[in-house]
């Protein structure tokens, strides 16, 4: 089955700097890659996603890139703000097959003042 | 977007007992998913629940320990059976909605503590 690896497990960046989180996946059939943000005590919330027919997607300060050949995808957060502090999970799924979403182990992002 | 109501939100249970968690969705969905999130950890998929058929369990999870019901397209239950302290975790149900794009929605979770 699918296996998603995520790095780093913890990331601290100065407010205003950029943060990058990287993931790899194992199943070449995976075609949908969402990213979730989870604040303490809350449920995961989708922040951005990308499909396998797209190499990059951007939404304001957040961007995601996908390299299908290498089975890598990354989350980029620019101009980080204190409210970006949270745990971020990458995930992979096969849409229109079983739709189950397999998560990476998460990255705890700390934004330093 | 789908709205998921999950209950109970938390419970403290004695070892050896069972707890049933309920998940209600405000729209009809084909598949519902149950996850476990241990403290400080990621979400691990337990099983996929399809209406009208047996649930499909992931490696490491078995029906005897985590029986699932899916009586209709808006409701599912997960039972954690014969609990031990190692079952202490947050359990979340999830649905995938495809309206335009694809998005997974989660219930608020059930925080289970086994003593």
Short mmCIF file of C-alpha atoms in Angstrom, two decimals:
data_model
loop_
_atom_site.label_atom_id
_atom_site.label_comp_id
_atom_site.label_asym_id
_atom_site.label_seq_id
_atom_site.Cartn_x
_atom_site.Cartn_y
_atom_site.Cartn_z
CA UNK A 1 0.00 0.00 0.00
CA UNK A 2 0.85 3.67 -0.12
CA UNK A 3 3.55 5.01 2.18
CA UNK A 4 4.10 8.73 2.67
CA UNK A 5 7.31 10.05 4.18
CA UNK A 6 7.48 13.61 5.50
CA UNK A 7 10.41 15.80 6.55
CA UNK A 8 11.30 17.54 8.73
CA UNK A 9 9.38 16.45 11.81
CA UNK A 10 9.95 19.84 13.42
CA UNK A 11 10.70 23.17 11.77
CA UNK A 12 11.35 26.55 13.35
CA UNK A 13 11.52 29.68 11.21
CA UNK A 14 11.66 33.39 11.93
CA UNK A 15 8.47 35.28 11.35
CA UNK A 16 8.52 36.59 7.80
CA UNK A 17 10.82 33.87 6.51
CA UNK A 18 9.77 30.95 4.33
CA UNK A 19 9.08 27.40 5.41
CA UNK A 20 9.40 24.31 3.24
CA UNK A 21 8.10 20.84 4.06
CA UNK A 22 8.91 17.89 1.84
CA UNK A 23 7.16 14.59 1.24
CA UNK A 24 7.65 11.50 -0.84
CA UNK A 25 5.16 8.82 -1.75
CA UNK A 26 5.55 5.25 -2.86
CA UNK A 27 2.52 4.36 -4.98
CA UNK A 28 2.87 5.69 -8.53
CA UNK A 29 -0.92 5.38 -8.91
CA UNK A 30 -1.50 8.17 -6.37
CA UNK A 31 -2.97 11.17 -8.15
CA UNK A 32 -4.12 13.54 -5.44
CA UNK A 33 -1.92 15.20 -2.81
CA UNK A 34 -3.59 17.30 -0.12
CA UNK A 35 -1.96 19.21 2.70
CA UNK A 36 -3.65 19.60 6.06
CA UNK A 37 -3.05 21.97 8.92
CA UNK A 38 -3.94 20.86 12.42
CA UNK A 39 -3.99 23.27 15.30
CA UNK A 40 -3.83 21.98 18.85
CA UNK A 41 -7.02 20.22 19.85
CA UNK A 42 -8.69 20.74 16.48
CA UNK A 43 -9.46 18.58 13.50
CA UNK A 44 -7.26 18.68 10.38
CA UNK A 45 -8.19 21.32 7.84
CA UNK A 46 -7.30 21.23 4.16
CA UNK A 47 -5.08 24.16 3.19
CA UNK A 48 -4.07 23.29 -0.36
CA UNK A 49 -3.99 20.31 -2.67
CA UNK A 50 -2.58 19.32 -6.02
CA UNK A 51 -3.47 16.74 -8.61
CA UNK A 52 -0.97 14.68 -10.54
CA UNK A 53 -1.63 16.50 -13.82
CA UNK A 54 -0.33 19.75 -12.34
CA UNK A 55 3.22 20.60 -11.33
CA UNK A 56 2.57 23.58 -9.11
CA UNK A 57 -0.30 25.33 -7.41
CA UNK A 58 -0.36 28.54 -5.43
CA UNK A 59 -2.83 30.13 -3.08
CA UNK A 60 -1.66 33.44 -1.63
CA UNK A 61 1.28 32.65 0.67
CA UNK A 62 1.03 28.90 0.20
CA UNK A 63 2.29 26.89 -2.73
CA UNK A 64 2.68 23.22 -3.46
CA UNK A 65 4.92 21.58 -6.03
CA UNK A 66 4.79 18.05 -7.37
CA UNK A 67 7.44 16.00 -9.13
CA UNK A 68 5.70 12.87 -10.34
CA UNK A 69 8.84 11.28 -11.71
CA UNK A 70 10.62 11.50 -8.39
CA UNK A 71 7.40 11.02 -6.37
CA UNK A 72 8.16 14.16 -4.39
CA UNK A 73 5.85 16.97 -3.36
CA UNK A 74 6.51 19.99 -1.21
CA UNK A 75 4.68 22.71 0.68
CA UNK A 76 6.06 26.23 0.64
CA UNK A 77 4.82 28.92 3.01
CA UNK A 78 6.17 32.40 2.40
CA UNK A 79 6.12 35.45 4.68
CA UNK A 80 5.30 33.25 7.64
CA UNK A 81 3.10 34.62 10.40
CA UNK A 82 2.51 33.54 14.00
CA UNK A 83 -0.81 31.96 13.05
CA UNK A 84 1.05 29.59 10.74
CA UNK A 85 2.32 27.73 13.81
CA UNK A 86 0.66 24.31 13.71
CA UNK A 87 1.24 20.72 12.63
CA UNK A 88 1.16 20.18 8.89
CA UNK A 89 0.43 16.85 7.26
CA UNK A 90 1.03 15.87 3.68
CA UNK A 91 -1.05 13.06 2.25
CA UNK A 92 -1.60 11.00 -0.86
CA UNK A 93 -4.69 9.44 -2.35
CA UNK A 94 -5.99 7.73 -5.46
CA UNK A 95 -9.09 9.59 -6.51
CA UNK A 96 -11.79 7.52 -8.18
CA UNK A 97 -10.32 4.27 -6.92
CA UNK A 98 -10.69 4.02 -3.18
CA UNK A 99 -10.32 7.69 -2.13
CA UNK A 100 -8.59 6.73 1.09
CA UNK A 101 -6.08 9.30 2.23
CA UNK A 102 -2.74 8.20 3.63
CA UNK A 103 -0.96 10.75 5.77
CA UNK A 104 2.67 11.55 6.39
CA UNK A 105 3.88 11.73 9.98
CA UNK A 106 3.51 15.48 10.21
CA UNK A 107 5.71 18.55 10.65
CA UNK A 108 5.41 20.75 13.70
CA UNK A 109 6.03 24.29 12.47
CA UNK A 110 7.07 26.95 14.98
CA UNK A 111 7.10 30.57 13.88
CA UNK A 112 9.58 32.48 16.01
CA UNK A 113 8.94 36.16 16.84
CA UNK B 1 -18.89 21.22 2.41
CA UNK B 2 -19.85 18.16 4.40
CA UNK B 3 -20.64 18.64 8.06
CA UNK B 4 -19.74 15.71 10.28
CA UNK B 5 -21.02 15.24 13.80
CA UNK B 6 -19.09 12.78 15.91
CA UNK B 7 -19.86 11.64 19.41
CA UNK B 8 -18.90 11.27 22.10
CA UNK B 9 -16.29 14.01 22.00
CA UNK B 10 -14.39 12.34 24.81
CA UNK B 11 -14.66 9.44 27.20
CA UNK B 12 -12.74 7.74 29.94
CA UNK B 13 -13.22 3.98 29.94
CA UNK B 14 -12.17 1.03 32.03
CA UNK B 15 -9.88 -1.52 30.43
CA UNK B 16 -11.69 -4.54 29.09
CA UNK B 17 -14.80 -2.58 28.15
CA UNK B 18 -15.93 -1.37 24.72
CA UNK B 19 -16.85 2.05 23.38
CA UNK B 20 -18.91 2.82 20.30
CA UNK B 21 -18.24 6.06 18.47
CA UNK B 22 -20.89 7.50 16.19
CA UNK B 23 -20.42 9.59 13.07
CA UNK B 24 -23.27 11.40 11.32
CA UNK B 25 -22.84 13.23 8.01
CA UNK B 26 -25.24 15.83 6.68
CA UNK B 27 -25.14 14.42 3.16
CA UNK B 28 -25.07 10.99 1.58
CA UNK B 29 -21.57 9.65 1.00
CA UNK B 30 -20.40 6.37 -0.44
CA UNK B 31 -17.36 5.84 1.73
CA UNK B 32 -16.57 6.86 5.26
CA UNK B 33 -13.15 6.49 6.81
CA UNK B 34 -12.04 5.92 10.38
CA UNK B 35 -8.67 7.17 11.60
CA UNK B 36 -6.73 6.93 14.83
CA UNK B 37 -4.44 9.71 15.98
CA UNK B 38 -2.28 8.85 18.94
CA UNK B 39 -0.93 11.75 21.02
CA UNK B 40 1.50 13.84 19.00
CA UNK B 41 1.27 11.47 16.06
CA UNK B 42 -0.16 11.38 12.57
CA UNK B 43 -3.50 10.07 11.42
CA UNK B 44 -3.49 6.33 10.78
CA UNK B 45 -6.27 4.87 8.68
CA UNK B 46 -8.12 2.09 10.48
CA UNK B 47 -10.70 1.13 7.88
CA UNK B 48 -12.95 2.21 5.07
CA UNK B 49 -16.67 1.77 5.65
CA UNK B 50 -18.91 1.26 2.63
CA UNK B 51 -22.66 1.11 2.92
CA UNK B 52 -24.00 -2.38 2.33
CA UNK B 53 -20.71 -4.22 2.56
CA UNK B 54 -18.07 -5.22 5.07
CA UNK B 55 -15.58 -2.59 6.06
CA UNK B 56 -12.09 -2.83 4.58
CA UNK B 57 -9.40 -2.81 7.25
CA UNK B 58 -5.84 -1.58 6.92
CA UNK B 59 -2.87 -3.66 7.92
CA UNK B 60 -2.64 -3.95 11.69
CA UNK B 61 -6.34 -3.45 12.33
CA UNK B 62 -8.89 -6.26 12.62
CA UNK B 63 -12.64 -6.46 12.69
CA UNK B 64 -12.79 -8.19 16.07
CA UNK B 65 -11.02 -5.27 17.71
CA UNK B 66 -12.62 -2.45 15.68
CA UNK B 67 -16.03 -3.57 14.40
CA UNK B 68 -17.66 -1.02 12.13
CA UNK B 69 -21.24 -0.56 11.10
CA UNK B 70 -22.51 1.39 8.11
CA UNK B 71 -26.31 1.06 8.07
CA UNK B 72 -26.95 3.90 5.61
CA UNK B 73 -25.21 6.56 3.53
CA UNK B 74 -25.07 9.16 6.31
CA UNK B 75 -24.07 7.21 9.40
CA UNK B 76 -21.34 4.93 10.70
CA UNK B 77 -20.10 3.60 14.01
CA UNK B 78 -16.71 2.39 15.15
CA UNK B 79 -16.45 0.22 18.25
CA UNK B 80 -13.20 -0.09 20.14
CA UNK B 81 -13.49 -3.49 21.82
CA UNK B 82 -11.84 -4.98 24.89
CA UNK B 83 -9.94 -1.78 25.45
CA UNK B 84 -6.47 -1.48 26.90
CA UNK B 85 -4.47 1.66 27.76
CA UNK B 86 -2.74 1.37 24.36
CA UNK B 87 -6.08 2.21 22.74
CA UNK B 88 -6.01 5.66 24.31
CA UNK B 89 -6.10 7.93 21.31
CA UNK B 90 -8.20 10.31 19.27
CA UNK B 91 -10.50 8.59 16.80
CA UNK B 92 -11.77 10.57 13.82
CA UNK B 93 -14.22 9.80 11.10
CA UNK B 94 -13.83 11.33 7.68
CA UNK B 95 -15.62 11.60 4.37
CA UNK B 96 -14.36 12.60 0.97
CA UNK B 97 -16.49 15.00 -1.01
CA UNK B 98 -16.07 15.67 -4.69
CA UNK B 99 -17.87 18.90 -5.51
CA UNK B 100 -15.59 20.59 -7.97
CA UNK B 101 -12.41 19.48 -6.35
CA UNK B 102 -11.77 16.69 -3.88
CA UNK B 103 -11.64 17.37 -0.18
CA UNK B 104 -11.68 15.25 2.94
CA UNK B 105 -13.66 16.47 5.92
CA UNK B 106 -13.21 15.28 9.45
CA UNK B 107 -15.37 14.93 12.48
CA UNK B 108 -14.21 16.73 15.58
CA UNK B 109 -12.76 13.52 16.98
CA UNK B 110 -13.34 11.36 20.02
CA UNK B 111 -10.64 11.57 22.66
CA UNK B 112 -10.54 8.18 24.35
CA UNK B 113 -8.66 7.51 27.56
CA UNK B 114 -8.48 3.93 28.84
CA UNK B 115 -7.63 3.49 32.50
#
